[in-house]
């Protein structure tokens, strides 16, 4: 067993499995720039460790992740600063999606926005029966990022993904399972993860990883293109009247009044 030291995440290795936990519980594991960079560094380290075959992602406290750190995003002013953060997000998703390991997301509590995108970039999603899942960018006049368009399309198909994004609806675990956004519901997520790990470890992992690699290489260029399109779309949407109204309504805890501009 080994552990790695980070400021915003916890990571430890048990045999051929690495466990990574988001560790900003007081902010519902909102992803700030430090956490995003640390996740990239950690995933890269896991990728280089050939002894690791499986990576498990979870959140400490009451949420998997509530998404990007809104307070920090508010402080981003210029295009260059904004694009640097988006590039870090894009690197995180690309690294997670392509890493030559089997990956599991164990969701307890909320998985929203970028937090949901991260879960969707894994191979298998287990959700607590009481969890809530949302791709809720539309509520503040933005579009999904973190590859959300690509990752939802991969699971739901384009038409269903588009409807889900436009609705911005918060789904129960049952609804998410029915929509094929997640793979399994559990009353005890940790026990379900252990069961899945045991199941996978009885299989030829190298053959499973080769299948993942084939699919990843077929889809990688589409993911990269999606991430780049999302980056520029997000910058454009940040300057719309509807975005400013969405933010104001969020601050004032009221329903927004959008005008389509």
Short mmCIF file of C-alpha atoms in Angstrom, two decimals:
data_model
loop_
_atom_site.label_atom_id
_atom_site.label_comp_id
_atom_site.label_asym_id
_atom_site.label_seq_id
_atom_site.Cartn_x
_atom_site.Cartn_y
_atom_site.Cartn_z
CA UNK A 1 0.00 0.00 0.00
CA UNK A 2 1.24 3.49 -0.80
CA UNK A 3 -0.12 7.01 -0.48
CA UNK A 4 0.57 10.21 -2.40
CA UNK A 5 0.37 13.69 -0.88
CA UNK A 6 -1.79 16.41 -2.43
CA UNK A 7 -3.58 19.50 -1.18
CA UNK A 8 -7.09 18.90 -2.57
CA UNK A 9 -7.21 15.16 -3.24
CA UNK A 10 -6.30 11.98 -1.41
CA UNK A 11 -4.67 9.15 -3.33
CA UNK A 12 -3.52 5.74 -2.23
CA UNK A 13 -2.55 2.50 -3.92
CA UNK A 14 -3.69 -0.92 -2.76
CA UNK A 15 -2.24 -3.72 -4.83
CA UNK A 16 -3.10 -3.08 -8.47
CA UNK A 17 -5.82 -0.53 -7.62
CA UNK A 18 -5.48 3.22 -7.04
CA UNK A 19 -8.11 5.09 -5.03
CA UNK A 20 -8.48 8.85 -5.60
CA UNK A 21 -10.80 10.97 -3.47
CA UNK A 22 -11.73 14.59 -4.07
CA UNK A 23 -11.01 16.29 -0.75
CA UNK A 24 -12.80 19.64 -0.57
CA UNK A 25 -15.86 18.43 1.37
CA UNK A 26 -16.82 21.85 2.74
CA UNK A 27 -17.37 23.08 -0.83
CA UNK A 28 -19.02 19.80 -1.93
CA UNK A 29 -15.77 18.98 -3.74
CA UNK A 30 -16.10 21.88 -6.16
CA UNK A 31 -13.26 21.69 -8.66
CA UNK A 32 -10.95 24.69 -8.33
CA UNK A 33 -7.80 25.22 -10.39
CA UNK A 34 -5.59 23.57 -7.76
CA UNK A 35 -7.70 20.41 -7.68
CA UNK A 36 -7.86 20.21 -11.47
CA UNK A 37 -4.06 20.46 -11.77
CA UNK A 38 -3.53 17.97 -8.94
CA UNK A 39 -5.91 15.50 -10.57
CA UNK A 40 -3.98 15.76 -13.84
CA UNK A 41 -0.68 15.19 -12.02
CA UNK A 42 -2.09 12.27 -10.06
CA UNK A 43 -3.66 10.59 -13.09
CA UNK A 44 -0.43 10.99 -15.04
CA UNK A 45 1.48 9.37 -12.19
CA UNK A 46 -1.03 6.50 -12.12
CA UNK A 47 -0.72 6.12 -15.90
CA UNK A 48 3.05 5.69 -15.67
CA UNK A 49 2.74 3.07 -12.92
CA UNK A 50 2.38 -0.18 -14.84
CA UNK A 51 1.47 -2.09 -11.68
CA UNK A 52 -1.80 -0.16 -11.42
CA UNK A 53 -4.61 -1.65 -13.50
CA UNK A 54 -7.70 -0.02 -11.96
CA UNK A 55 -8.41 3.53 -10.76
CA UNK A 56 -11.38 4.43 -8.51
CA UNK A 57 -12.65 8.02 -8.18
CA UNK A 58 -14.81 9.16 -5.25
CA UNK A 59 -15.60 12.30 -3.28
CA UNK A 60 -15.16 12.86 0.45
CA UNK A 61 -18.10 14.11 2.45
CA UNK A 62 -21.61 14.66 1.14
CA UNK A 63 -20.91 14.90 -2.60
CA UNK A 64 -18.95 13.33 -5.44
CA UNK A 65 -18.47 16.83 -6.90
CA UNK A 66 -20.79 19.80 -7.29
CA UNK A 67 -18.89 20.86 -10.42
CA UNK A 68 -16.51 23.70 -11.19
CA UNK A 69 -15.79 26.19 -8.42
CA UNK A 70 -18.23 28.98 -9.37
CA UNK A 71 -16.67 31.56 -7.06
CA UNK A 72 -13.29 31.04 -8.69
CA UNK A 73 -14.79 31.08 -12.21
CA UNK A 74 -16.40 34.46 -11.44
CA UNK A 75 -12.93 35.89 -10.85
CA UNK A 76 -11.61 34.94 -14.30
CA UNK A 77 -11.57 38.11 -16.36
CA UNK A 78 -9.54 37.98 -19.57
CA UNK A 79 -9.74 35.50 -22.42
CA UNK A 80 -6.20 34.25 -21.86
CA UNK A 81 -6.80 33.48 -18.18
CA UNK A 82 -10.10 31.78 -18.98
CA UNK A 83 -8.61 29.64 -21.75
CA UNK A 84 -5.74 28.51 -19.51
CA UNK A 85 -8.26 27.13 -17.00
CA UNK A 86 -10.30 25.51 -19.76
CA UNK A 87 -7.13 23.93 -21.17
CA UNK A 88 -6.42 22.41 -17.74
CA UNK A 89 -9.97 21.02 -17.62
CA UNK A 90 -9.55 19.61 -21.11
CA UNK A 91 -6.24 17.99 -20.17
CA UNK A 92 -7.88 16.41 -17.12
CA UNK A 93 -10.69 14.86 -19.15
CA UNK A 94 -8.39 13.68 -21.94
CA UNK A 95 -5.99 12.11 -19.43
CA UNK A 96 -8.78 10.33 -17.58
CA UNK A 97 -10.51 9.13 -20.74
CA UNK A 98 -7.35 7.77 -22.38
CA UNK A 99 -5.46 6.36 -19.39
CA UNK A 100 -4.65 2.66 -19.91
CA UNK A 101 -6.47 1.60 -16.75
CA UNK A 102 -9.99 0.45 -15.98
CA UNK A 103 -11.74 3.32 -14.20
CA UNK A 104 -14.69 3.49 -11.80
CA UNK A 105 -16.60 6.50 -10.47
CA UNK A 106 -18.35 5.94 -7.14
CA UNK A 107 -20.99 8.66 -6.75
CA UNK A 108 -22.46 9.60 -3.39
CA UNK A 109 -24.45 12.81 -3.12
CA UNK A 110 -24.31 15.31 -5.98
CA UNK A 111 -22.49 14.85 -9.28
CA UNK A 112 -23.13 18.00 -11.27
CA UNK A 113 -21.64 19.93 -14.17
CA UNK A 114 -17.92 19.28 -14.52
CA UNK A 115 -18.21 16.76 -11.68
CA UNK A 116 -20.62 14.71 -13.77
CA UNK A 117 -18.37 15.06 -16.84
CA UNK A 118 -15.50 13.53 -14.84
CA UNK A 119 -17.68 10.60 -13.79
CA UNK A 120 -18.83 10.13 -17.39
CA UNK A 121 -15.19 9.92 -18.53
CA UNK A 122 -14.72 6.72 -16.50
CA UNK A 123 -15.54 3.19 -17.67
CA UNK A 124 -18.10 2.30 -15.01
CA UNK A 125 -20.31 4.48 -12.79
CA UNK A 126 -21.82 3.28 -9.52
CA UNK A 127 -24.24 5.67 -7.80
CA UNK A 128 -25.75 5.72 -4.35
CA UNK A 129 -29.53 5.28 -4.47
CA UNK A 130 -30.05 8.78 -3.03
CA UNK A 131 -27.61 10.63 -5.32
CA UNK A 132 -28.57 13.46 -7.66
CA UNK A 133 -27.00 13.96 -11.08
CA UNK A 134 -27.21 17.05 -13.30
CA UNK A 135 -25.62 18.71 -16.31
CA UNK A 136 -27.05 22.02 -15.20
CA UNK A 137 -25.06 24.63 -17.18
CA UNK A 138 -28.22 25.78 -18.97
CA UNK A 139 -29.48 27.28 -15.70
CA UNK A 140 -26.82 29.99 -15.90
CA UNK A 141 -26.83 30.36 -19.68
CA UNK A 142 -23.75 28.21 -20.34
CA UNK A 143 -22.98 24.97 -22.18
CA UNK A 144 -21.49 21.78 -20.72
CA UNK A 145 -17.71 21.58 -20.58
CA UNK A 146 -15.27 18.85 -19.64
CA UNK A 147 -16.34 16.97 -22.76
CA UNK A 148 -19.92 16.79 -21.50
CA UNK A 149 -21.36 16.88 -25.04
CA UNK A 150 -19.18 14.00 -26.22
CA UNK A 151 -19.49 11.94 -23.04
CA UNK A 152 -23.28 12.19 -22.85
CA UNK A 153 -23.60 11.37 -26.54
CA UNK A 154 -21.41 8.31 -25.96
CA UNK A 155 -23.87 6.98 -23.39
CA UNK A 156 -27.26 8.34 -24.47
CA UNK A 157 -27.04 9.12 -28.17
CA UNK A 158 -27.16 12.63 -29.61
CA UNK A 159 -30.90 13.34 -29.42
CA UNK A 160 -31.32 12.22 -25.80
CA UNK A 161 -28.11 13.99 -24.78
CA UNK A 162 -29.30 17.23 -26.37
CA UNK A 163 -32.64 17.03 -24.54
CA UNK A 164 -30.90 16.32 -21.24
CA UNK A 165 -28.53 19.27 -21.68
CA UNK A 166 -31.32 21.65 -22.68
CA UNK A 167 -33.59 20.61 -19.79
CA UNK A 168 -30.87 20.98 -17.17
CA UNK A 169 -32.90 18.57 -15.08
CA UNK A 170 -31.61 17.10 -11.84
CA UNK A 171 -31.94 13.31 -12.10
CA UNK A 172 -32.41 10.77 -9.35
CA UNK A 173 -30.17 7.71 -9.47
CA UNK A 174 -33.12 5.69 -10.82
CA UNK A 175 -33.69 8.21 -13.62
CA UNK A 176 -29.98 8.29 -14.43
CA UNK A 177 -29.86 4.49 -14.64
CA UNK A 178 -32.90 4.41 -16.92
CA UNK A 179 -31.25 7.04 -19.14
CA UNK A 180 -28.05 4.90 -19.17
CA UNK A 181 -26.00 7.75 -17.71
CA UNK A 182 -24.84 5.45 -14.90
CA UNK A 183 -24.27 1.69 -14.80
CA UNK A 184 -25.35 0.62 -11.33
CA UNK A 185 -27.24 1.78 -8.23
CA UNK A 186 -26.10 0.67 -4.79
CA UNK A 187 -27.23 1.21 -1.22
CA UNK A 188 -23.57 0.87 -0.20
CA UNK A 189 -21.28 2.34 -2.86
CA UNK A 190 -18.05 1.15 -1.23
CA UNK A 191 -19.31 -2.43 -1.07
CA UNK A 192 -20.47 -2.23 -4.69
CA UNK A 193 -17.02 -0.96 -5.72
CA UNK A 194 -15.38 -3.86 -3.89
CA UNK A 195 -17.70 -6.29 -5.69
CA UNK A 196 -16.86 -4.77 -9.08
CA UNK A 197 -13.13 -4.84 -8.32
CA UNK A 198 -13.36 -8.51 -7.33
CA UNK A 199 -15.29 -9.27 -10.52
CA UNK A 200 -12.79 -7.47 -12.75
CA UNK A 201 -9.79 -9.03 -11.02
CA UNK A 202 -11.02 -12.50 -12.00
CA UNK A 203 -10.93 -11.47 -15.67
CA UNK A 204 -8.01 -11.06 -18.12
CA UNK A 205 -7.42 -7.36 -17.42
CA UNK A 206 -4.96 -6.87 -20.27
CA UNK A 207 -7.58 -8.02 -22.78
CA UNK A 208 -10.12 -5.63 -21.24
CA UNK A 209 -7.61 -2.79 -21.44
CA UNK A 210 -6.91 -3.52 -25.11
CA UNK A 211 -10.62 -3.23 -25.87
CA UNK A 212 -10.71 0.11 -24.04
CA UNK A 213 -7.64 1.28 -26.00
CA UNK A 214 -9.26 0.42 -29.34
CA UNK A 215 -12.43 2.34 -28.54
CA UNK A 216 -10.44 5.27 -27.15
CA UNK A 217 -8.28 5.58 -30.25
CA UNK A 218 -11.35 5.47 -32.48
CA UNK A 219 -13.04 8.28 -30.52
CA UNK A 220 -10.14 10.43 -29.30
CA UNK A 221 -10.16 13.00 -32.11
CA UNK A 222 -13.88 13.61 -31.60
CA UNK A 223 -13.31 14.17 -27.87
CA UNK A 224 -10.44 16.60 -28.53
CA UNK A 225 -12.55 18.50 -31.06
CA UNK A 226 -15.47 18.62 -28.61
CA UNK A 227 -13.29 20.02 -25.83
CA UNK A 228 -11.98 22.76 -28.10
CA UNK A 229 -15.49 23.68 -29.30
CA UNK A 230 -16.74 23.76 -25.70
CA UNK A 231 -13.90 26.07 -24.66
CA UNK A 232 -14.77 28.68 -27.28
CA UNK A 233 -18.53 28.29 -26.82
CA UNK A 234 -18.17 28.78 -23.07
CA UNK A 235 -16.20 31.99 -23.56
CA UNK A 236 -18.86 33.29 -25.95
CA UNK A 237 -21.73 32.35 -23.61
CA UNK A 238 -20.03 34.12 -20.69
CA UNK A 239 -20.74 37.41 -22.47
CA UNK A 240 -24.45 36.91 -23.12
CA UNK A 241 -27.27 38.74 -21.35
CA UNK A 242 -28.80 35.38 -20.41
CA UNK A 243 -25.62 34.32 -18.62
CA UNK A 244 -25.54 37.53 -16.59
CA UNK A 245 -29.21 37.02 -15.73
CA UNK A 246 -28.58 33.40 -14.79
CA UNK A 247 -25.75 34.39 -12.45
CA UNK A 248 -27.81 37.19 -10.89
CA UNK A 249 -30.74 34.85 -10.35
CA UNK A 250 -28.40 32.26 -8.80
CA UNK A 251 -27.01 34.86 -6.38
CA UNK A 252 -30.49 36.15 -5.53
CA UNK A 253 -31.88 32.58 -5.27
CA UNK A 254 -34.70 33.16 -7.74
CA UNK A 255 -35.79 31.78 -11.10
CA UNK A 256 -33.97 33.44 -14.03
CA UNK A 257 -35.82 35.42 -16.69
CA UNK A 258 -34.03 34.59 -19.94
CA UNK A 259 -34.57 36.61 -23.13
CA UNK A 260 -32.62 34.50 -25.62
CA UNK A 261 -29.74 36.96 -25.99
#
